[in-house]
Short mmCIF file of C-alpha atoms in Angstrom, two decimals:
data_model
loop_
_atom_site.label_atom_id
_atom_site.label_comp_id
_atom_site.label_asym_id
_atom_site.label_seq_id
_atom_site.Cartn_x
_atom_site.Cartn_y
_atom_site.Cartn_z
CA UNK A 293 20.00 13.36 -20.72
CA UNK A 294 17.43 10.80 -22.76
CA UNK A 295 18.44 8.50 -24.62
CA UNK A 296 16.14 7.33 -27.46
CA UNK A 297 17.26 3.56 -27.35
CA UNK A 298 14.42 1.93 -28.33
CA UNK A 299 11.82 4.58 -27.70
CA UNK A 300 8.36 4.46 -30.04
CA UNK A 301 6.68 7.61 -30.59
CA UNK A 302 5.99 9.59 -27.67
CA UNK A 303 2.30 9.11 -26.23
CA UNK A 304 -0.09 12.17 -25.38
CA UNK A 305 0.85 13.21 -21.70
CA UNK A 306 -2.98 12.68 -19.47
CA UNK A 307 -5.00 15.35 -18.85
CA UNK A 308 -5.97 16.44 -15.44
CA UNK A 309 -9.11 16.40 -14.19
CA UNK A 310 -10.80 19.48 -13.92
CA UNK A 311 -11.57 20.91 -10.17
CA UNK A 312 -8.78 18.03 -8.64
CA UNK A 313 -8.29 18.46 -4.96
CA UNK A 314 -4.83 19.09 -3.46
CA UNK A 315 -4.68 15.71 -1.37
CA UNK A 316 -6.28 12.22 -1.54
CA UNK A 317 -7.52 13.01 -4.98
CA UNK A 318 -8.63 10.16 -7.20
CA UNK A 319 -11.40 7.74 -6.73
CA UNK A 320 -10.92 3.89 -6.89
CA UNK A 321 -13.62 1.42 -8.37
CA UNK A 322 -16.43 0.28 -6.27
CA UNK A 323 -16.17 -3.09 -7.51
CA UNK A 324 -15.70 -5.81 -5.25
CA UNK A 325 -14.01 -8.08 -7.93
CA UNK A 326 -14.64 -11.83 -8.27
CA UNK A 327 -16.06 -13.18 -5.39
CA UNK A 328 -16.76 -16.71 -4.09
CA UNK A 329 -18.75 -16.65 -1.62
CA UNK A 330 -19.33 -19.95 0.23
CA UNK A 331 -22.85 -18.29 2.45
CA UNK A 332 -24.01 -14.87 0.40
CA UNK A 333 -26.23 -12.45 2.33
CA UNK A 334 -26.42 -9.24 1.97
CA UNK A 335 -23.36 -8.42 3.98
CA UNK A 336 -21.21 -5.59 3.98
CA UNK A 337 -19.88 -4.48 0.19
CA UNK A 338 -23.19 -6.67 -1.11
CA UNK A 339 -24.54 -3.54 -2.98
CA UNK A 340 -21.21 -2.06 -4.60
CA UNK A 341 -21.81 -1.59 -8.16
CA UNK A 342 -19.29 -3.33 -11.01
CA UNK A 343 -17.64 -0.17 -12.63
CA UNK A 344 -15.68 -0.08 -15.69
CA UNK A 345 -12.42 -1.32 -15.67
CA UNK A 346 -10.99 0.67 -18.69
CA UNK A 347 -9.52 4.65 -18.72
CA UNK A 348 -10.38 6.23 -22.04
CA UNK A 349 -7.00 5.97 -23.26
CA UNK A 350 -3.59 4.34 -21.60
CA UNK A 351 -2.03 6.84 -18.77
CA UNK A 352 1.34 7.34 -20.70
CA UNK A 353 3.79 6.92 -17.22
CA UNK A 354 7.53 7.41 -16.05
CA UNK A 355 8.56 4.20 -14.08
CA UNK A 356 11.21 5.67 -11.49
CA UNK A 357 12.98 2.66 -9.93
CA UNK A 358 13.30 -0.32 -11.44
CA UNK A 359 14.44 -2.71 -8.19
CA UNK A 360 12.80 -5.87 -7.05
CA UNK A 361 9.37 -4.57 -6.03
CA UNK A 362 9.57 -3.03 -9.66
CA UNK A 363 9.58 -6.28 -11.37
CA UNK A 364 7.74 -8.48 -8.66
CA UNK A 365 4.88 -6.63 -8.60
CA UNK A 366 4.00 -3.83 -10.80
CA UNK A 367 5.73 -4.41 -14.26
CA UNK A 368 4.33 -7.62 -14.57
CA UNK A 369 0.78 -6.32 -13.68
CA UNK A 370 1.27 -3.58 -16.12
CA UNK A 371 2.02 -6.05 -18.53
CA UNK A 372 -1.62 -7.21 -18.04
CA UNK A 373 -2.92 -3.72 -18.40
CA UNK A 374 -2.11 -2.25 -21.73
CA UNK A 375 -5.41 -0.70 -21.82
CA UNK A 376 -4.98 1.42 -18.36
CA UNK A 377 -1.13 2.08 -18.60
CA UNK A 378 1.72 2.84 -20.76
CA UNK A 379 5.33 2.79 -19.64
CA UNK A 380 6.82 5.85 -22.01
CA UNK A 381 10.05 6.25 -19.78
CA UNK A 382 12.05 4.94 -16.83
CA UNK A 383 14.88 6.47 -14.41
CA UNK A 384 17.26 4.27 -12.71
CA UNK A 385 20.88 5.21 -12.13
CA UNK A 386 21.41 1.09 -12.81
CA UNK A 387 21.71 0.17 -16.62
CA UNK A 388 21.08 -3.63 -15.86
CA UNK A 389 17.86 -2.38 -13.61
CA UNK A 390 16.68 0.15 -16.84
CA UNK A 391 17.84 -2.81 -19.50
CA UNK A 392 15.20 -5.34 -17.88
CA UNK A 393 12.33 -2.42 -18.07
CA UNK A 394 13.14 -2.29 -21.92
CA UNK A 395 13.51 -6.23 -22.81
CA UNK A 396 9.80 -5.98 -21.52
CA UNK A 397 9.13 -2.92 -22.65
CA UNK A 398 10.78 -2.00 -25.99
CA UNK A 399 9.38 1.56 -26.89
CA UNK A 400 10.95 3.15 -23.21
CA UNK A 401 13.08 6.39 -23.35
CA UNK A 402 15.94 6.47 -20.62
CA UNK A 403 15.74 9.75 -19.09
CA UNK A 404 17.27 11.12 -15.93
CA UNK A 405 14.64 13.54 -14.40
CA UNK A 406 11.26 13.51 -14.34
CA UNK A 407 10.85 16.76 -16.42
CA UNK A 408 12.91 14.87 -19.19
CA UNK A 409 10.23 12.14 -18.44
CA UNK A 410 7.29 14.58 -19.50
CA UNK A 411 9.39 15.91 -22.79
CA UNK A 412 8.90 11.84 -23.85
CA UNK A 413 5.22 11.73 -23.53
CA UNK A 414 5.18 10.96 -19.40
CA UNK A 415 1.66 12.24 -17.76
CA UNK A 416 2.14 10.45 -14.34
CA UNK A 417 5.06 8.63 -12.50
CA UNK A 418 5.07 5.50 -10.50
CA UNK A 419 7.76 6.09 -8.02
CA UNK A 420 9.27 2.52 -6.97
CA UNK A 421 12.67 3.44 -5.96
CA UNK A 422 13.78 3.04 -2.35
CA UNK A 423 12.05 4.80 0.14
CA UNK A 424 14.63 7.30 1.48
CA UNK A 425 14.82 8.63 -2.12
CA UNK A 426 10.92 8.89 -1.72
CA UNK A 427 10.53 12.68 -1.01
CA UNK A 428 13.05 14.14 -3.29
CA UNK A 429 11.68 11.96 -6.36
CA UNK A 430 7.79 12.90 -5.51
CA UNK A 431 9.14 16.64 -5.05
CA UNK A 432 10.50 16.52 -8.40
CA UNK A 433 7.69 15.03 -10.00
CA UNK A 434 5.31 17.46 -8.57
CA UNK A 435 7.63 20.46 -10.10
CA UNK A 436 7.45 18.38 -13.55
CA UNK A 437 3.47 18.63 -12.40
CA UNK A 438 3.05 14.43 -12.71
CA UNK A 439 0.58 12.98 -10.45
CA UNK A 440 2.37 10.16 -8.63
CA UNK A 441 1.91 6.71 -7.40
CA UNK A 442 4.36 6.30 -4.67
CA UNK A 443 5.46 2.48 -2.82
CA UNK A 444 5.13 3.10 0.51
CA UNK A 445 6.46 3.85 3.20
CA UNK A 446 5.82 7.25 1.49
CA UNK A 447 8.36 8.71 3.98
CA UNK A 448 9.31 7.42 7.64
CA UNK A 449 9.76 10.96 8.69
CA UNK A 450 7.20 13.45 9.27
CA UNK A 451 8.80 16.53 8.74
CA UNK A 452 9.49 14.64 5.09
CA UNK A 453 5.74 14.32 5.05
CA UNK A 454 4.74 17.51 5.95
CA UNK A 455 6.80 19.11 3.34
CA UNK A 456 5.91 16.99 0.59
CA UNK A 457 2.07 17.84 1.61
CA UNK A 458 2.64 21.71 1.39
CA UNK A 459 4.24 20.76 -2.09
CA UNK A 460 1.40 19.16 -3.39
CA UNK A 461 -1.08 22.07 -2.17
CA UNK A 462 1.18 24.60 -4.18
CA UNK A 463 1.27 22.29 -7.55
CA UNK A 464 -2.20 20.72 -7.30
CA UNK A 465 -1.07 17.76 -8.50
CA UNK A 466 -2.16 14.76 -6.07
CA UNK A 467 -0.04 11.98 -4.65
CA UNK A 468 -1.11 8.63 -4.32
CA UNK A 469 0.42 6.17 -1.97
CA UNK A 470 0.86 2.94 -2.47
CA UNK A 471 -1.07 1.08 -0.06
CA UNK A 472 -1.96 -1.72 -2.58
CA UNK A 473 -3.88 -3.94 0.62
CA UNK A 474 -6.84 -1.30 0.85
CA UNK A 475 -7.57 -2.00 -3.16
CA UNK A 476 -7.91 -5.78 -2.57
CA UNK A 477 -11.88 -5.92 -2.91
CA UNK A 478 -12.00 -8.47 0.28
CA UNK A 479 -9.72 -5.80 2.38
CA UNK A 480 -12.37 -3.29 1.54
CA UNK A 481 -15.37 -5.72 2.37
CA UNK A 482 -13.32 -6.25 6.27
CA UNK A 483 -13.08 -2.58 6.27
CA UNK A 484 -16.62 -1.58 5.69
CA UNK A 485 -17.50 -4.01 8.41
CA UNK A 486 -15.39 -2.99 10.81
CA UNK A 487 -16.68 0.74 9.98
CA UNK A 488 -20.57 -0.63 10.12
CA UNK A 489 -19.74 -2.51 13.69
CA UNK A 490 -17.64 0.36 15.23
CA UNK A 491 -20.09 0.39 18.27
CA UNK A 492 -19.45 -2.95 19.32
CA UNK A 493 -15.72 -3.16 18.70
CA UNK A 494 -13.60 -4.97 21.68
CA UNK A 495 -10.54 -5.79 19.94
CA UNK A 496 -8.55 -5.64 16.26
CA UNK A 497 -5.81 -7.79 16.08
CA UNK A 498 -3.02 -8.24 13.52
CA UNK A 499 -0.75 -11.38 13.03
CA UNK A 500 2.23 -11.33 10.26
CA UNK A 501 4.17 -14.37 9.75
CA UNK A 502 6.55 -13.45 6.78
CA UNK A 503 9.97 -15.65 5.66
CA UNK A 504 10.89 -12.27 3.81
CA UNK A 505 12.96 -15.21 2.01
CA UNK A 506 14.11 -15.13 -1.59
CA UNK A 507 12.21 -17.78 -2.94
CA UNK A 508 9.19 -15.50 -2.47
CA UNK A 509 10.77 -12.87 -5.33
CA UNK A 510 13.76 -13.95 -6.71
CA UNK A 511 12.07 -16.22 -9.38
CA UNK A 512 10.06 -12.87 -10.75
CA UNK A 513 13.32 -10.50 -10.53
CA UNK A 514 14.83 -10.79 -13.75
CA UNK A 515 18.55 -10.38 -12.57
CA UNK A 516 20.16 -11.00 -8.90
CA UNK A 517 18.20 -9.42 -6.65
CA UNK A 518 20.58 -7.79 -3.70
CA UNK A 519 20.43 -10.18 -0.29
CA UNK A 520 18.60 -9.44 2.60
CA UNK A 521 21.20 -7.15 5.00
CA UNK A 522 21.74 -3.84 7.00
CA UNK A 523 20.44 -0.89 5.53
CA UNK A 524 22.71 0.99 3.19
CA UNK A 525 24.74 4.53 4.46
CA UNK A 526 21.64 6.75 3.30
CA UNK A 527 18.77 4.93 4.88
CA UNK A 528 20.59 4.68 7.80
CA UNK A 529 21.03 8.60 7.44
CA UNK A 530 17.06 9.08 6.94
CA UNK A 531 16.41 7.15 9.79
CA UNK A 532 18.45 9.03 12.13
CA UNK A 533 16.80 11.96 11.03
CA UNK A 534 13.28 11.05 11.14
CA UNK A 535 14.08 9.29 14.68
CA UNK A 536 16.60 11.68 15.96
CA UNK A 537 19.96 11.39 17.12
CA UNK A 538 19.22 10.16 20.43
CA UNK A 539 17.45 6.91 19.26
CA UNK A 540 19.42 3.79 19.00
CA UNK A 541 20.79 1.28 16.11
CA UNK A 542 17.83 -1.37 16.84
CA UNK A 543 15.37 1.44 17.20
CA UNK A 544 16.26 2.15 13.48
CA UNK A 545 16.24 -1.42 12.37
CA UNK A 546 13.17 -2.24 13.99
CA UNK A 547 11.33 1.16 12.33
CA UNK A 548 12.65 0.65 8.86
CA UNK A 549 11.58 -3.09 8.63
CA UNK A 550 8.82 -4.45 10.76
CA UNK A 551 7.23 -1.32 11.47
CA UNK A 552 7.56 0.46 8.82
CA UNK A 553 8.41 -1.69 6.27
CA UNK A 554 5.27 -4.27 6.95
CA UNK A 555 3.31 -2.99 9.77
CA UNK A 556 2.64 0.30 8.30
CA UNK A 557 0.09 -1.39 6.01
CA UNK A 558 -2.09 -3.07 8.31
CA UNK A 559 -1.87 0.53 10.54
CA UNK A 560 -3.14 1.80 7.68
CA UNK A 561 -6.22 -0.83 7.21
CA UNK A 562 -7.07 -0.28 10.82
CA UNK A 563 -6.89 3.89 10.68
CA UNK A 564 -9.70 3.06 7.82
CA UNK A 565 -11.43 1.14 9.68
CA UNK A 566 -11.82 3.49 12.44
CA UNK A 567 -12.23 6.00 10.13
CA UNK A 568 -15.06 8.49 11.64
CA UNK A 569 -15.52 6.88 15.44
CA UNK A 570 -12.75 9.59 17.21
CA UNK A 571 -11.02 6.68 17.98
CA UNK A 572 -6.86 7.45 17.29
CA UNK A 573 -3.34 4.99 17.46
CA UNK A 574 -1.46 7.52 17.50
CA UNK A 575 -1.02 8.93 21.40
CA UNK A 576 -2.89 5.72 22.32
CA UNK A 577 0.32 3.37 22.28
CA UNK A 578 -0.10 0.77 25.61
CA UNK A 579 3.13 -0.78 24.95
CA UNK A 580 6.02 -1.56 21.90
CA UNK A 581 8.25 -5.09 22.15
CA UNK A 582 10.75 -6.38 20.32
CA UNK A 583 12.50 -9.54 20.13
CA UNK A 584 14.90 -12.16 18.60
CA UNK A 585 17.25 -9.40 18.20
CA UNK A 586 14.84 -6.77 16.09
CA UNK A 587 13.34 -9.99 13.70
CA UNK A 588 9.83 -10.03 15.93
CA UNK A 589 7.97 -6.64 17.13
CA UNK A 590 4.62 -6.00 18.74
CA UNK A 591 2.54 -3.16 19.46
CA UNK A 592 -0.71 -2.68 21.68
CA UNK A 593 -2.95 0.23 21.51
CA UNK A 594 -5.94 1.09 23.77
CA UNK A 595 -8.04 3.81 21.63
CA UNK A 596 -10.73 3.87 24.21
CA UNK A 597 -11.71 1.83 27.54
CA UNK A 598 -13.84 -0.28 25.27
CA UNK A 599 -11.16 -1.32 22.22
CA UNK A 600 -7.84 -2.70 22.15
CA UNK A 601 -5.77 -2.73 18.67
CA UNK A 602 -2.19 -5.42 18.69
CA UNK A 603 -0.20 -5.98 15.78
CA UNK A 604 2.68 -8.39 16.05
CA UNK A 605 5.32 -8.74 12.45
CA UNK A 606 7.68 -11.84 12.91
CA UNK A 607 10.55 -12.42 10.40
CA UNK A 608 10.58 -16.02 9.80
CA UNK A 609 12.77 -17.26 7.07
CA UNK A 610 12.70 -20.92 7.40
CA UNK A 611 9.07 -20.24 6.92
CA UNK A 612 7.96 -21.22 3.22
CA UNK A 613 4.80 -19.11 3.18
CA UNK A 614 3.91 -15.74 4.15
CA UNK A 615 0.88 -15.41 6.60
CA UNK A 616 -1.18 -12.71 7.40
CA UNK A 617 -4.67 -12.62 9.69
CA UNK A 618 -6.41 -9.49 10.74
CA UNK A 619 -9.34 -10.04 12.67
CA UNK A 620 -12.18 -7.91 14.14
CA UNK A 621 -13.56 -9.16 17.21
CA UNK A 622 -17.06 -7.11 18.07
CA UNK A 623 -19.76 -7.83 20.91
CA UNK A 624 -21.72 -10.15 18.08
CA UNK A 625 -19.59 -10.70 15.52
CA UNK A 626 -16.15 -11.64 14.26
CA UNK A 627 -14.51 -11.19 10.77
CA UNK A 628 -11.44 -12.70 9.58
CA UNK A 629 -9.15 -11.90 7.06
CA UNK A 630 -6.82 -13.72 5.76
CA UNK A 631 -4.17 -12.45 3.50
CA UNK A 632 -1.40 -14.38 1.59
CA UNK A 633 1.81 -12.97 0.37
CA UNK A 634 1.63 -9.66 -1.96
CA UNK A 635 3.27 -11.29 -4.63
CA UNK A 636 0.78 -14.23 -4.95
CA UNK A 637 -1.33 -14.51 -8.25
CA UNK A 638 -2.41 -18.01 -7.70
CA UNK A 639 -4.45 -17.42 -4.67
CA UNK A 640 -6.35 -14.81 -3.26
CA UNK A 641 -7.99 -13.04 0.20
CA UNK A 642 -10.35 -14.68 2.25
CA UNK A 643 -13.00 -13.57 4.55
CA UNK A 644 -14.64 -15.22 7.08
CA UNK A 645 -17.72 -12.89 9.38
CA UNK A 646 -19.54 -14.69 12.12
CA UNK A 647 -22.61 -13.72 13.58
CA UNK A 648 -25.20 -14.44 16.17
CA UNK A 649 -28.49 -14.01 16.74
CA UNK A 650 -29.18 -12.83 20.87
CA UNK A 651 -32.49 -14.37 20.33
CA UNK A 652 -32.14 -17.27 18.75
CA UNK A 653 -28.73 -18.75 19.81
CA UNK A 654 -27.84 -19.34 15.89
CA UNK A 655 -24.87 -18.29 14.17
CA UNK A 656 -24.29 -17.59 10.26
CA UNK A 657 -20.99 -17.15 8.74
CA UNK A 658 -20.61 -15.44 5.45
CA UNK A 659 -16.95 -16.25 3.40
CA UNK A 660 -15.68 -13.76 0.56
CA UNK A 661 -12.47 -15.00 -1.50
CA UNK A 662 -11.06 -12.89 -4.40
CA UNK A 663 -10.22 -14.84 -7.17
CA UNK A 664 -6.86 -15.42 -9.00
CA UNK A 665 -4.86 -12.62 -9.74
CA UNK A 666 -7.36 -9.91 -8.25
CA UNK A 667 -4.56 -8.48 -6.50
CA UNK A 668 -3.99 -5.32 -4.36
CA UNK A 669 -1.60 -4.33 -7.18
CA UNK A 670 -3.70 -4.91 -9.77
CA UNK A 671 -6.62 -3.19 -8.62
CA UNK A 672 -4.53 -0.15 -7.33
CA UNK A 673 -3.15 0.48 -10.90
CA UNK A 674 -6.71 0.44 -11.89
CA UNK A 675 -7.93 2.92 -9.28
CA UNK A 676 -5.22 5.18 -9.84
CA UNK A 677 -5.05 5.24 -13.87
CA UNK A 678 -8.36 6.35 -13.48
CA UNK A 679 -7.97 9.44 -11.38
CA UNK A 680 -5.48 10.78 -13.52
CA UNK A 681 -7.22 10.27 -16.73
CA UNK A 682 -10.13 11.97 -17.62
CA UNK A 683 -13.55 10.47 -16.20
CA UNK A 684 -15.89 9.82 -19.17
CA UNK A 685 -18.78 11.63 -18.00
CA UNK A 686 -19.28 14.10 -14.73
CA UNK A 687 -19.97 13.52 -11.17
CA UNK A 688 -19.32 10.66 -8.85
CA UNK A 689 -20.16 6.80 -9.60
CA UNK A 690 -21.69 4.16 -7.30
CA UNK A 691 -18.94 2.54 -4.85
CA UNK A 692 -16.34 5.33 -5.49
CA UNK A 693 -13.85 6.03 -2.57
CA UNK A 694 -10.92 8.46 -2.10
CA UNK A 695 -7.22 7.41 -3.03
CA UNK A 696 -4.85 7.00 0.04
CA UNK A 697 -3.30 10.33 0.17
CA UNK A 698 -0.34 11.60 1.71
CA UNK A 699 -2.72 13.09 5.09
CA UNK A 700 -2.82 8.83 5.45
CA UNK A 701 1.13 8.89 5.15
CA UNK A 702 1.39 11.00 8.05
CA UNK A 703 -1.06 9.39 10.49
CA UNK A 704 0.46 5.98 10.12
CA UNK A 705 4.27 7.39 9.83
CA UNK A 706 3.60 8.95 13.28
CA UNK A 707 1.99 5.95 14.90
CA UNK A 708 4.93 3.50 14.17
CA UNK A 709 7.62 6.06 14.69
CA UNK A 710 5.77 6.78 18.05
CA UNK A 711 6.70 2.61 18.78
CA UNK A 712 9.91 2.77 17.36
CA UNK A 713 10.57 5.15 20.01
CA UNK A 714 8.98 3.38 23.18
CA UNK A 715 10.51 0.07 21.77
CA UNK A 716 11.81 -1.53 25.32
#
């Protein structure tokens, strides 16, 4: 049942575009945001073209979920982005959780399903609840026919996957996932030189030092957030299924946080960048490690004889900052990223690409930083309000790239489940 509450008028419920594809749909600004760049050549991402940063009219949205990632990140970008989205409605079984989405947001109607959603005005959904309520939320929302922005991990089982993707080529209605990292514009620029050095590729190599601490969220989480513990009855129940019955307790604990909880995200920014070479994770897997009990895991794949891909995640609470480097290591270059926690405003991505010349001995180094606040989230709310609006004129723009779709979700779900399984 909805409950008016404080609820405004009901806003129009967003069009779809016309001829929308079943999976991936949705194109995200070219833009590579603010950059300061130390040594500017004409690198990789040097030619992507500003686009507009404004949908014709706000995407009138269903927030579903409104936990800590709620509240961390997206509310409070949405806040900053009254011209892209409107919050018209939010489901949470919590009344504190749905109170704190209406202090901020006065003109909210409770509602209970996402087809009571669209009766107040809803035209898409942000699904933010926990993520083994994922595929029974986005199957809902596709019967209520909202496109949907989903957190990830989408789903840690494929079979979940695989159902929600024949869903979505009945309804026609695309789902997003929320892979906020590949909408950072440095991410991107790392990305498209990873894709432009493919040939010479020796190594990719992921580091992730993260306190997963509350001092990182609890000061943007606008009541007690719940402590860091063992998963609750039903996500232990999801993981058992998308494992099977035969895999252990740590092989569960190890999947559901540093695989998929973190790792998933940088398995996705390295399936982009080998996007097009034939070069595959999945079936690939050299070896899977854990440690310290399930708090430290690392993975090493060997695509081909001539590239080697390692990730490591360590939980490190004592830790005050979060740390993450990816770097590409190539025949005659190397690029490093640098990332800093998710929930940062006050500091940005930085890359760093070295080259040298055969001929000449010399070396150049080229550094892109984003600037304040242009964050994954932020730029992933933009891309996505604009593939579910209506596009101002026809045809594609300069710089435009396809959404993460749920074809993504499966890749990367079967690559880490594939080391949860060989953990040793």
């Amino acid at each position: 049942m909805r409950h008016a509450g404080q609820q405004g008028p009901p806003g129009g419920r967003a069009p779809a575009p016309a001829g929308r594809r079943p999976s991936q749909e949705g194109r995200e600004p070219g833009a590579p945001g603010q950059d300061d760049l130390a040594e500017r050549g004409p690198g990789p991402g040097a030619d992507l073209e500003q686009e507009p940063l404004a949908t014709p009219a706000p995407v009138p949205m269903v927030i579903i979920g409104a936990g800590k990632v709620a509240h961390a990140a997206h509310l409070r970008e949405i806040r900053d982005l009254p011209d892209l989205i409107r919050p018209v409605a939010v489901i949470d079984p919590d009344p504190g959780h749905r109170a704190a989405v209406m202090a901020g947001f006065p003109r909210v109607a409770v509602c209970d399903t996402p087809e009571e959603a669209t009766r107040a005005g809803a035209g898409a959904a942000l699904v933010l609840s926990p993520w083994w309520t994922h595929k029974d939320v986005v199957l809902a929302c596709l019967e209520a026919r909202l496109p949907v922005l989903c957190e990830k991990p989408v789903s840690l089982d494929p079979a979940e996957i695989d159902e929600l993707i024949a869903a979505e080529r009945l309804s026609g209605v695309p789902v997003t996932a929320g892979y906020m990292k590949r909408h950072d514009p440095v991410v991107r620029l790392f990305i498209d030189h990873c894709r432009a050095n493919a040939a010479t590729a020796r190594r990719i190599a992921v580091d992730i030092h993260d306190p997963n601490a509350p001092h990182l969220v609890d000061h943007l989480v606008p009541y007690p957030p719940p402590p860091f513990g063992p998963q609750p009855p039903p996500a232990r129940a999801a993981l058992a299924r998308a494992l099977g019955a035969d895999s252990s307790a740590l092989q569960r604990e190890v999947y559901a946080r540093g695989l998929g909880g973190s790792l998933i995200h940088q398995v996705n920014i390295v399936h982009a960048a080998l996007d097009g070479t034939g070069r595959e994770l999945y079936g690939s897997l050299e070896h899977s490690l854990q440690w310290a009990g399930g708090s430290a895991v690392s993975c090493r794949w060997r695509p081909d004889d001539d590239l080697v891909v390692e990730a490591s995640h360590l939980r490190l609470p004592a830790h005050r900052r979060y740390r993450e480097t990816l770097e590409f290591t190539g025949t005659d270059s190397v690029a490093t990223l640098t990332l800093p926690s998710p929930y940062a405003r006050d500091e940005g991505a930085t890359l760093h690409i070295d080259t040298w010349d055969e001929a000449t001995g010399l070396s150049t180094r080229r550094t892109h930083r984003a600037g304040p606040a242009v964050t994954g989230f932020r730029e992933q709310l933009r891309a996505w309000t604009r593939s579910v609006s209506q596009a101002p004129g026809p045809g594609p723009r300069t710089g435009d790239r396809p959404l993460p779709g749920l074809r993504e979700v499966r890749e990367d779900a079967l690559t880490v489940r594939e080391a949860a399984l060989r953990l040793t």
